[in-house]
Amino acid sequence: QVQLVESGGGLVQPGGSLRLSCVASGNIFSIYAYATGWYRQAPGKERELVATLRSGGHPNYADAVKGRFTISTDNAKNTVYLQMNSLKPEDTAVYYCNLWRGSSDYWGQGTQVTVSS
């Protein structure tokens, strides 16, 4: 089994920045073998894709975050990051980390991001 633990969420003013981290542990040698992603769910809304990154591939971003968010990985630390800049109130949501490979699909518990003045 693989465990994912997100951190880095919090309260930030509009225009501010946050960096989310997701550390993978357990039965995993390296996250390099997995596709990684960040998703978010706002109150009353369905979970939506924010960004994904496949090993050796190019990142994919939701239109709403293009140019503002950046997904990256540190394979040596088994960590996935989401750098979020120029945050807007509509970015407020619980953010979830995801790793998947074939039939294996792992999710973290989520971290709250609130953008408000």
PDB file of C-alpha atoms in Angstrom:
ATOM      1  CA  GLN A   1       0.000   0.000   0.000  1.00  0.00           C
ATOM      2  CA  VAL A   2       1.064   3.566  -0.696  1.00  0.00           C
ATOM      3  CA  GLN A   3       0.302   6.505   1.565  1.00  0.00           C
ATOM      4  CA  LEU A   4       0.172  10.122   0.392  1.00  0.00           C
ATOM      5  CA  VAL A   5       0.342  13.030   2.816  1.00  0.00           C
ATOM      6  CA  GLU A   6      -0.289  16.574   1.606  1.00  0.00           C
ATOM      7  CA  SER A   7       0.834  19.726   3.367  1.00  0.00           C
ATOM      8  CA  GLY A   8       1.289  23.422   2.700  1.00  0.00           C
ATOM      9  CA  GLY A   9      -2.296  24.574   2.573  1.00  0.00           C
ATOM     10  CA  GLY A  10      -3.610  27.531   4.507  1.00  0.00           C
ATOM     11  CA  LEU A  11      -5.151  30.975   4.334  1.00  0.00           C
ATOM     12  CA  VAL A  12      -3.671  33.421   1.833  1.00  0.00           C
ATOM     13  CA  GLN A  13      -4.731  36.778   0.457  1.00  0.00           C
ATOM     14  CA  PRO A  14      -5.654  37.192  -3.205  1.00  0.00           C
ATOM     15  CA  GLY A  15      -2.519  37.555  -5.288  1.00  0.00           C
ATOM     16  CA  GLY A  16      -0.484  35.525  -2.829  1.00  0.00           C
ATOM     17  CA  SER A  17       1.361  32.235  -3.248  1.00  0.00           C
ATOM     18  CA  LEU A  18       1.439  28.811  -1.643  1.00  0.00           C
ATOM     19  CA  ARG A  19       3.404  25.650  -2.323  1.00  0.00           C
ATOM     20  CA  LEU A  20       1.707  22.343  -1.667  1.00  0.00           C
ATOM     21  CA  SER A  21       3.724  19.201  -1.026  1.00  0.00           C
ATOM     22  CA  CYS A  22       2.709  15.566  -1.249  1.00  0.00           C
ATOM     23  CA  VAL A  23       5.014  12.921   0.196  1.00  0.00           C
ATOM     24  CA  ALA A  24       4.565   9.300  -0.857  1.00  0.00           C
ATOM     25  CA  SER A  25       5.552   6.480   1.483  1.00  0.00           C
ATOM     26  CA  GLY A  26       4.919   2.793   2.015  1.00  0.00           C
ATOM     27  CA  ASN A  27       5.183   0.187  -0.708  1.00  0.00           C
ATOM     28  CA  ILE A  28       6.744   2.475  -3.262  1.00  0.00           C
ATOM     29  CA  PHE A  29      10.285   2.571  -4.598  1.00  0.00           C
ATOM     30  CA  SER A  30      10.048   5.783  -6.545  1.00  0.00           C
ATOM     31  CA  ILE A  31       7.270   8.057  -7.729  1.00  0.00           C
ATOM     32  CA  TYR A  32       9.105   8.146 -11.075  1.00  0.00           C
ATOM     33  CA  ALA A  33       7.181   5.020 -12.046  1.00  0.00           C
ATOM     34  CA  TYR A  34       3.855   6.759 -11.459  1.00  0.00           C
ATOM     35  CA  ALA A  35       1.834   9.480 -13.072  1.00  0.00           C
ATOM     36  CA  THR A  36       1.151  12.261 -10.588  1.00  0.00           C
ATOM     37  CA  GLY A  37      -1.542  14.854 -10.256  1.00  0.00           C
ATOM     38  CA  TRP A  38      -3.280  17.450  -8.164  1.00  0.00           C
ATOM     39  CA  TYR A  39      -7.045  17.802  -7.973  1.00  0.00           C
ATOM     40  CA  ARG A  40      -9.291  20.113  -5.992  1.00  0.00           C
ATOM     41  CA  GLN A  41     -12.826  20.170  -4.683  1.00  0.00           C
ATOM     42  CA  ALA A  42     -14.638  23.333  -3.706  1.00  0.00           C
ATOM     43  CA  PRO A  43     -17.734  23.271  -1.459  1.00  0.00           C
ATOM     44  CA  GLY A  44     -20.760  22.065  -3.370  1.00  0.00           C
ATOM     45  CA  LYS A  45     -18.726  21.199  -6.448  1.00  0.00           C
ATOM     46  CA  GLU A  46     -17.279  18.049  -7.934  1.00  0.00           C
ATOM     47  CA  ARG A  47     -13.588  17.224  -7.704  1.00  0.00           C
ATOM     48  CA  GLU A  48     -11.722  18.665 -10.666  1.00  0.00           C
ATOM     49  CA  LEU A  49      -8.310  18.239 -12.239  1.00  0.00           C
ATOM     50  CA  VAL A  50      -5.748  20.946 -11.507  1.00  0.00           C
ATOM     51  CA  ALA A  51      -2.540  19.538 -12.976  1.00  0.00           C
ATOM     52  CA  THR A  52      -1.004  16.226 -13.993  1.00  0.00           C
ATOM     53  CA  LEU A  53       2.504  15.111 -14.832  1.00  0.00           C
ATOM     54  CA  ARG A  54       3.680  11.825 -16.315  1.00  0.00           C
ATOM     55  CA  SER A  55       7.264  10.677 -15.954  1.00  0.00           C
ATOM     56  CA  GLY A  56       9.282  12.084 -18.819  1.00  0.00           C
ATOM     57  CA  GLY A  57       6.272  13.953 -20.106  1.00  0.00           C
ATOM     58  CA  HIS A  58       4.984  17.486 -20.170  1.00  0.00           C
ATOM     59  CA  PRO A  59       2.661  18.814 -17.489  1.00  0.00           C
ATOM     60  CA  ASN A  60      -1.009  19.270 -18.184  1.00  0.00           C
ATOM     61  CA  TYR A  61      -2.987  22.073 -16.525  1.00  0.00           C
ATOM     62  CA  ALA A  62      -6.600  23.050 -16.197  1.00  0.00           C
ATOM     63  CA  ASP A  63      -7.337  26.232 -18.126  1.00  0.00           C
ATOM     64  CA  ALA A  64      -8.250  28.007 -14.888  1.00  0.00           C
ATOM     65  CA  VAL A  65      -4.720  27.639 -13.489  1.00  0.00           C
ATOM     66  CA  LYS A  66      -2.506  27.828 -16.590  1.00  0.00           C
ATOM     67  CA  GLY A  67       0.281  30.333 -16.164  1.00  0.00           C
ATOM     68  CA  ARG A  68      -0.241  30.504 -12.400  1.00  0.00           C
ATOM     69  CA  PHE A  69       0.329  26.972 -11.086  1.00  0.00           C
ATOM     70  CA  THR A  70       3.294  24.650 -11.618  1.00  0.00           C
ATOM     71  CA  ILE A  71       3.449  20.930 -10.870  1.00  0.00           C
ATOM     72  CA  SER A  72       6.814  19.301 -10.243  1.00  0.00           C
ATOM     73  CA  THR A  73       8.340  16.240  -8.623  1.00  0.00           C
ATOM     74  CA  ASP A  74      11.418  15.365  -6.606  1.00  0.00           C
ATOM     75  CA  ASN A  75      11.893  11.673  -7.252  1.00  0.00           C
ATOM     76  CA  ALA A  76      14.654  11.356  -4.662  1.00  0.00           C
ATOM     77  CA  LYS A  77      12.257  12.604  -1.997  1.00  0.00           C
ATOM     78  CA  ASN A  78       9.181  10.861  -3.427  1.00  0.00           C
ATOM     79  CA  THR A  79       7.468  14.231  -3.313  1.00  0.00           C
ATOM     80  CA  VAL A  80       5.090  16.011  -5.654  1.00  0.00           C
ATOM     81  CA  TYR A  81       4.748  19.786  -5.485  1.00  0.00           C
ATOM     82  CA  LEU A  82       2.201  22.317  -6.637  1.00  0.00           C
ATOM     83  CA  GLN A  83       3.450  25.886  -6.727  1.00  0.00           C
ATOM     84  CA  MET A  84       0.479  28.238  -6.782  1.00  0.00           C
ATOM     85  CA  ASN A  85       0.976  31.901  -7.623  1.00  0.00           C
ATOM     86  CA  SER A  86      -1.409  34.797  -8.175  1.00  0.00           C
ATOM     87  CA  LEU A  87      -4.046  33.010  -6.153  1.00  0.00           C
ATOM     88  CA  LYS A  88      -7.686  33.980  -6.581  1.00  0.00           C
ATOM     89  CA  PRO A  89     -10.697  33.495  -4.295  1.00  0.00           C
ATOM     90  CA  GLU A  90     -12.028  30.925  -6.771  1.00  0.00           C
ATOM     91  CA  ASP A  91      -8.967  28.775  -6.066  1.00  0.00           C
ATOM     92  CA  THR A  92     -10.378  28.090  -2.603  1.00  0.00           C
ATOM     93  CA  ALA A  93     -10.814  24.331  -2.255  1.00  0.00           C
ATOM     94  CA  VAL A  94      -9.449  21.179  -0.705  1.00  0.00           C
ATOM     95  CA  TYR A  95      -6.490  20.063  -2.788  1.00  0.00           C
ATOM     96  CA  TYR A  96      -5.746  16.370  -3.258  1.00  0.00           C
ATOM     97  CA  CYS A  97      -2.614  14.611  -4.456  1.00  0.00           C
ATOM     98  CA  ASN A  98      -2.949  11.566  -6.731  1.00  0.00           C
ATOM     99  CA  LEU A  99      -0.537   8.867  -7.914  1.00  0.00           C
ATOM    100  CA  TRP A 100      -1.567   6.217 -10.407  1.00  0.00           C
ATOM    101  CA  ARG A 101      -0.079   3.449 -12.474  1.00  0.00           C
ATOM    102  CA  GLY A 102      -2.181   0.844 -14.236  1.00  0.00           C
ATOM    103  CA  SER A 103      -4.856  -0.308 -11.808  1.00  0.00           C
ATOM    104  CA  SER A 104      -3.123   1.308  -8.817  1.00  0.00           C
ATOM    105  CA  ASP A 105      -4.674   4.619  -7.838  1.00  0.00           C
ATOM    106  CA  TYR A 106      -3.715   6.421  -4.634  1.00  0.00           C
ATOM    107  CA  TRP A 107      -5.093   9.598  -3.026  1.00  0.00           C
ATOM    108  CA  GLY A 108      -4.066  11.776  -0.143  1.00  0.00           C
ATOM    109  CA  GLN A 109      -6.380  13.100   2.543  1.00  0.00           C
ATOM    110  CA  GLY A 110      -6.366  16.626   1.140  1.00  0.00           C
ATOM    111  CA  THR A 111      -5.172  20.021   2.317  1.00  0.00           C
ATOM    112  CA  GLN A 112      -7.367  23.108   2.577  1.00  0.00           C
ATOM    113  CA  VAL A 113      -6.475  26.212   0.597  1.00  0.00           C
ATOM    114  CA  THR A 114      -8.457  29.360   1.348  1.00  0.00           C
ATOM    115  CA  VAL A 115      -7.920  32.551  -0.635  1.00  0.00           C
ATOM    116  CA  SER A 116      -9.555  35.498   1.054  1.00  0.00           C
ATOM    117  CA  SER A 117      -8.858  39.039   2.149  1.00  0.00           C
TER     118      SER A 117
END
